[in-house]
Structure formats: C-alpha cells, structure tokens
C-alpha cells in the first residue's frame, strides 16, 4: 500500500507540474509556450452539437480547432479558478468570455487533461452551458 501511495504522489506531482506550466502560459497569453505544452499526439475532445464538436487528433489539428474557436467566439480567458491533479488526470476550472456580434457571455468550463512524457496528451472540454457554447460555435 505504501508503494502505491508513493507512486501516486509522484504521478500527481508530474501531472500537477504539466497542468500548472500550461496554466501559467495561458494566463500570460504566451501562445508559443502554450503550444509547447502539447504532446505531438495531443487530442482535443469537444462535446456538443456544433461544427467543432468531436475529436481533433494530433497537435496540428487541435491547434487549428482552437484557432477556429477563437475566430468564432472571440474567446478570452478571464481566470483559472482551480487547478486539480490526481494520479491519472489533471484539470482546470476556468472562466472565459465569448463574444460574437453584439452577444457576449461569461462561461464556466472544466478542462480535463491526460499527461504523457510531461506534456498534455489529451483534453476533454466540459461546458456548464453546452447549448450556449453551441450557439457561439454555430455557422
């Protein structure tokens, strides 16, 4: 049991370091540092019913999807309210603003990350109000 707890502690520390590095880059708006946090095999999962819903495989595809999110919703990070880490996943609870035309909204989102080789390898995005997100991402 002690060995398992020690292994968990090391895994938690590694995951916390990776997600904290990403949080720091995102808060600073440092796009190069943000991209450097992604594993080459990074996979992004967007829920919902909109043109960006689904799985975006590979760093290039994920970055393209994120660029499209910014274009469609004028996405801005307002704050990272919590950073969490466990032995298998890390997560952020964030607040973001979206804007499109004369519409704006403040959103609460949960981003859950898998980490491999010290880099983010997978992200699942969960939105508190998916229908609102879908409306910003719609064609």
XYZ file of N, CA and C in Angstrom:
417
model
N 0.820 -1.198 0.000
C 0.000 0.000 0.000
C 0.862 1.259 0.000
N 1.932 1.297 0.798
C 2.790 2.479 0.829
C 3.428 2.744 -0.525
N 3.839 1.680 -1.233
C 4.455 1.854 -2.549
C 3.452 2.478 -3.513
N 2.203 2.018 -3.466
C 1.176 2.572 -4.348
C 0.960 4.054 -4.051
N 0.930 4.430 -2.791
C 0.743 5.836 -2.431
C 1.939 6.675 -2.888
N 3.145 6.131 -2.773
C 4.335 6.849 -3.232
C 4.292 7.021 -4.750
N 3.888 5.965 -5.468
C 3.748 6.070 -6.925
C 2.688 7.104 -7.288
N 1.560 7.082 -6.571
C 0.510 8.070 -6.816
C 1.031 9.484 -6.581
N 1.792 9.681 -5.516
C 2.312 11.015 -5.210
C 3.223 11.506 -6.328
N 4.046 10.642 -6.865
C 4.937 11.032 -7.964
C 4.135 11.342 -9.221
N 3.117 10.528 -9.508
C 2.270 10.774 -10.679
C 1.504 12.086 -10.522
N 0.976 12.321 -9.329
C 0.241 13.557 -9.073
C 1.150 14.766 -9.253
N 2.371 14.694 -8.741
C 3.317 15.809 -8.869
C 3.657 16.071 -10.335
N 3.836 15.020 -11.109
C 4.153 15.167 -12.524
C 2.986 15.800 -13.291
N 1.787 15.336 -13.010
C 0.600 15.878 -13.669
C 0.372 17.325 -13.241
N 0.533 17.602 -11.953
C 0.359 18.976 -11.475
C 1.363 19.910 -12.148
N 2.608 19.464 -12.302
C 3.632 20.301 -12.951
C 3.242 20.607 -14.398
N 2.749 19.617 -15.123
C 2.375 19.818 -16.534
C 1.190 20.769 -16.665
N 0.160 20.598 -15.855
C -1.011 21.463 -15.984
C -0.721 22.867 -15.454
N 0.130 22.976 -14.453
C 0.497 24.297 -13.938
C 1.332 25.065 -14.963
N 2.227 24.379 -15.650
C 3.021 25.009 -16.714
C 2.083 25.550 -17.808
N 1.079 24.765 -18.158
C 0.103 25.193 -19.159
C -0.706 26.383 -18.646
N -1.169 26.315 -17.404
C -1.945 27.411 -16.819
C -1.143 28.709 -16.835
N 0.112 28.635 -16.481
C 0.974 29.818 -16.459
C 1.097 30.418 -17.858
N 1.296 29.572 -18.859
C 1.410 30.051 -20.241
C 0.101 30.664 -20.710
N -1.028 30.020 -20.396
C -2.329 30.512 -20.836
C -2.648 31.856 -20.184
N -2.403 31.970 -18.875
C -2.653 33.221 -18.173
C -1.791 34.355 -18.731
N -0.579 34.025 -19.163
C 0.331 35.024 -19.729
C 0.004 35.346 -21.189
N -0.849 34.537 -21.819
C -1.163 34.723 -23.229
C 0.012 34.381 -24.134
N 0.879 33.501 -23.669
C 2.100 33.132 -24.404
C 1.790 31.942 -25.318
N 1.422 32.241 -26.565
C 0.995 31.184 -27.496
C 2.081 30.153 -27.764
N 3.325 30.580 -27.864
C 4.417 29.622 -28.101
C 4.565 28.681 -26.910
N 4.486 29.216 -25.717
C 4.597 28.374 -24.515
C 3.386 27.454 -24.379
N 2.210 27.954 -24.769
C 1.008 27.116 -24.748
C 1.205 25.920 -25.682
N 1.600 26.184 -26.916
C 1.795 25.109 -27.897
C 2.880 24.138 -27.442
N 3.892 24.634 -26.758
C 4.979 23.769 -26.274
C 4.503 22.811 -25.179
N 3.369 23.091 -24.582
C 2.820 22.210 -23.543
C 2.101 20.992 -24.125
N 1.802 21.022 -25.437
C 1.057 19.942 -26.069
C 2.002 18.877 -26.611
N 1.679 17.640 -26.342
C 2.365 16.494 -26.937
C 2.062 16.488 -28.436
N 2.947 15.964 -29.255
C 2.696 15.891 -30.696
C 1.429 15.104 -31.016
N 1.086 14.145 -30.163
C -0.121 13.340 -30.365
C -1.317 13.901 -29.594
N -1.250 15.162 -29.199
C -2.318 15.795 -28.434
C -3.663 15.594 -29.136
N -4.684 15.249 -28.350
C -6.035 15.032 -28.859
C -6.991 15.894 -28.061
N -7.825 16.638 -28.758
C -8.787 17.544 -28.147
C -10.197 17.025 -28.406
N -10.988 16.917 -27.347
C -12.368 16.429 -27.433
C -13.325 17.570 -27.097
N -14.145 17.970 -28.071
C -15.177 18.978 -27.844
C -16.530 18.305 -27.903
N -17.337 18.524 -26.876
C -18.703 17.986 -26.828
C -19.629 18.909 -27.596
N -20.877 18.611 -27.548
C -21.886 19.496 -28.102
C -22.355 19.120 -29.487
N -23.124 20.037 -30.051
C -23.709 19.873 -31.384
C -23.400 21.137 -32.173
N -22.176 21.209 -32.646
C -21.730 22.375 -33.394
C -20.620 21.930 -34.349
N -20.202 22.778 -35.271
C -19.182 22.365 -36.250
C -17.834 21.963 -35.651
N -17.562 22.328 -34.406
C -16.289 21.964 -33.773
C -16.396 20.741 -32.867
N -17.606 20.227 -32.690
C -17.804 19.042 -31.843
C -17.051 17.857 -32.417
N -16.552 17.026 -31.517
C -15.867 15.824 -31.947
C -14.447 15.790 -31.430
N -13.659 14.932 -32.046
C -12.286 14.690 -31.611
C -11.328 15.212 -32.669
N -10.366 15.986 -32.218
C -9.345 16.576 -33.083
C -8.020 15.907 -32.726
N -7.552 15.007 -33.601
C -6.374 14.185 -33.353
C -5.110 14.879 -33.838
N -4.089 14.920 -32.974
C -2.798 15.486 -33.345
C -2.708 16.960 -32.977
N -1.507 17.380 -32.646
C -1.262 18.750 -32.209
C -1.725 19.763 -33.255
N -1.412 19.536 -34.519
C -1.784 20.485 -35.573
C -3.301 20.615 -35.678
N -4.016 19.507 -35.641
C -5.478 19.543 -35.736
C -6.087 20.233 -34.516
N -5.542 19.964 -33.346
C -6.051 20.597 -32.127
C -5.806 22.101 -32.160
N -4.615 22.514 -32.582
C -4.319 23.944 -32.676
C -5.229 24.630 -33.697
N -5.518 23.954 -34.795
C -6.432 24.515 -35.795
C -7.842 24.664 -35.208
N -8.294 23.671 -34.445
C -9.615 23.750 -33.816
C -9.654 24.900 -32.810
N -8.594 25.055 -32.024
C -8.550 26.138 -31.049
C -8.536 27.505 -31.732
N -7.840 27.613 -32.850
C -7.838 28.862 -33.612
C -9.240 29.173 -34.128
N -9.964 28.141 -34.548
C -11.331 28.332 -35.042
C -12.263 28.742 -33.899
N -12.049 28.187 -32.706
C -12.829 28.607 -31.527
C -12.619 30.102 -31.296
N -11.360 30.535 -31.327
C -11.058 31.955 -31.106
C -11.724 32.821 -32.174
N -11.717 32.361 -33.411
C -12.312 33.125 -34.502
C -13.830 33.232 -34.343
N -14.462 32.108 -34.014
C -15.926 32.087 -33.938
C -16.457 32.758 -32.676
N -15.722 32.681 -31.579
C -16.278 33.114 -30.293
C -15.464 34.210 -29.613
N -14.403 34.697 -30.254
C -13.564 35.717 -29.631
C -13.271 35.343 -28.170
N -12.824 34.125 -27.993
C -12.598 33.511 -26.683
C -11.501 34.251 -25.918
N -11.789 34.564 -24.638
C -10.798 35.194 -23.776
C -10.840 34.532 -22.400
N -9.680 34.191 -21.901
C -9.581 33.625 -20.553
C -9.762 34.739 -19.535
N -10.707 34.569 -18.621
C -10.918 35.531 -17.540
C -10.187 35.103 -16.275
N -10.066 33.791 -16.079
C -9.377 33.309 -14.894
C -9.396 31.803 -14.799
N -8.428 31.292 -14.090
C -8.380 29.866 -13.758
C -8.706 29.790 -12.279
N -9.884 29.266 -11.963
C -10.371 29.260 -10.593
C -9.798 28.125 -9.765
N -9.449 27.028 -10.418
C -8.917 25.874 -9.691
C -8.051 25.046 -10.612
N -6.969 24.531 -10.069
C -6.118 23.560 -10.759
C -6.127 22.303 -9.899
N -6.473 21.190 -10.529
C -6.575 19.925 -9.805
C -5.662 18.896 -10.447
N -5.156 17.981 -9.634
C -4.312 16.910 -10.167
C -4.539 15.647 -9.351
N -4.626 14.543 -10.065
C -4.730 13.231 -9.453
C -3.695 12.329 -10.090
N -3.701 11.055 -9.758
C -2.686 10.151 -10.310
C -2.887 9.813 -11.783
N -4.075 10.127 -12.357
C -4.328 9.806 -13.771
C -4.676 11.017 -14.630
N -5.204 12.087 -14.029
C -5.658 13.250 -14.793
C -5.378 14.540 -14.020
N -5.313 15.620 -14.771
C -5.286 16.956 -14.202
C -6.474 17.714 -14.752
N -6.836 18.831 -14.121
C -7.994 19.582 -14.591
C -7.900 21.042 -14.172
N -8.591 21.880 -14.935
C -8.784 23.294 -14.613
C -10.276 23.559 -14.561
N -10.677 24.410 -13.649
C -11.979 25.030 -13.695
C -11.705 26.477 -14.085
N -12.214 26.891 -15.245
C -11.887 28.207 -15.783
C -13.142 29.021 -16.049
N -12.929 30.328 -16.140
C -13.950 31.253 -16.604
C -13.425 31.896 -17.878
N -14.270 31.908 -18.908
C -13.905 32.511 -20.180
C -15.040 33.405 -20.641
N -14.698 34.390 -21.460
C -15.739 35.178 -22.118
C -15.748 34.799 -23.588
N -16.940 34.725 -24.129
C -17.154 34.514 -25.553
C -17.907 35.728 -26.074
N -17.625 36.089 -27.295
C -18.346 37.184 -27.915
C -18.515 36.914 -29.400
N -19.650 37.318 -29.914
C -19.914 37.169 -31.347
C -20.970 38.191 -31.718
N -20.594 39.102 -32.617
C -21.506 40.192 -32.933
C -21.733 41.020 -31.685
N -22.996 41.259 -31.347
C -23.296 42.034 -30.139
C -23.575 41.145 -28.925
N -23.374 39.848 -29.075
C -23.609 38.898 -27.969
C -22.317 38.632 -27.215
N -22.396 38.589 -25.905
C -21.268 38.176 -25.069
C -21.792 37.275 -23.962
N -20.920 36.438 -23.446
C -21.291 35.560 -22.338
C -20.046 35.214 -21.543
N -20.236 35.031 -20.257
C -19.184 34.511 -19.388
C -19.519 33.057 -19.122
N -18.538 32.187 -19.373
C -18.760 30.741 -19.286
C -17.869 30.113 -18.232
N -18.410 29.116 -17.557
C -17.611 28.287 -16.662
C -17.366 26.973 -17.395
N -16.080 26.575 -17.463
C -15.704 25.384 -18.225
C -14.757 24.530 -17.387
N -14.854 23.225 -17.581
C -13.939 22.284 -16.960
C -13.119 21.641 -18.067
N -11.805 21.744 -17.957
C -10.891 21.118 -18.911
C -10.146 20.014 -18.178
N -10.272 18.800 -18.665
C -9.635 17.632 -18.044
C -8.520 17.162 -18.970
N -7.336 16.940 -18.395
C -6.148 16.620 -19.179
C -5.539 15.278 -18.811
N -5.073 14.562 -19.828
C -4.165 13.434 -19.644
C -2.768 13.966 -19.960
N -1.771 13.398 -19.303
C -0.387 13.848 -19.465
C 0.476 12.654 -19.850
N 1.347 12.872 -20.844
C 2.303 11.840 -21.258
C 3.642 12.517 -21.531
N 4.686 11.940 -20.998
C 6.042 12.481 -21.189
C 6.134 13.934 -20.720
N 5.385 14.292 -19.680
C 5.422 15.638 -19.141
C 4.662 16.670 -19.944
N 3.935 16.228 -20.986
C 3.180 17.129 -21.858
C 1.709 16.743 -21.860
N 0.848 17.710 -22.151
C -0.580 17.423 -22.250
C -0.806 16.562 -23.487
N -1.420 15.411 -23.285
C -1.628 14.490 -24.407
C -3.088 14.400 -24.835
N -3.982 14.830 -23.972
C -5.399 14.746 -24.302
C -6.151 15.756 -23.443
N -7.223 16.331 -24.008
C -8.070 17.275 -23.269
C -9.523 17.026 -23.610
N -10.336 16.966 -22.573
C -11.782 16.879 -22.706
C -12.342 18.186 -22.164
N -13.172 18.871 -22.951
C -13.745 20.152 -22.548
C -15.205 19.936 -22.183
N -15.555 20.329 -20.947
C -16.927 20.205 -20.452
C -17.440 21.608 -20.132
N -18.557 21.966 -20.727
C -19.127 23.289 -20.535
C -20.360 23.219 -19.654
N -20.476 24.198 -18.769
C -21.632 24.247 -17.876
C -22.920 24.458 -18.666
N -22.826 25.258 -19.744
C -23.996 25.518 -20.585
C -23.627 25.189 -22.032
N -23.733 23.913 -22.387
C -23.312 23.463 -23.716
C -24.133 24.110 -24.826
N -25.423 24.313 -24.611
C -26.251 24.929 -25.645
C -25.777 26.348 -25.948
N -25.354 27.077 -24.942
C -24.827 28.426 -25.158
C -23.536 28.370 -25.958
N -22.645 27.458 -25.621
C -21.401 27.292 -26.373
C -21.711 26.940 -27.820
N -22.626 26.003 -28.012
C -23.021 25.607 -29.373
C -23.480 26.817 -30.181
N -24.202 27.738 -29.550
C -24.710 28.903 -30.281
C -23.566 29.819 -30.724
N -22.498 29.888 -29.969
C -21.357 30.709 -30.368
C -20.542 30.034 -31.478
N -20.512 28.716 -31.485
C -19.714 27.983 -32.465
C -20.472 27.697 -33.759
N -21.771 27.965 -33.779
C -22.593 27.638 -34.944
C -22.139 28.414 -36.186
N -22.453 27.841 -37.356
C -22.151 28.532 -38.629
C -23.055 29.729 -38.811
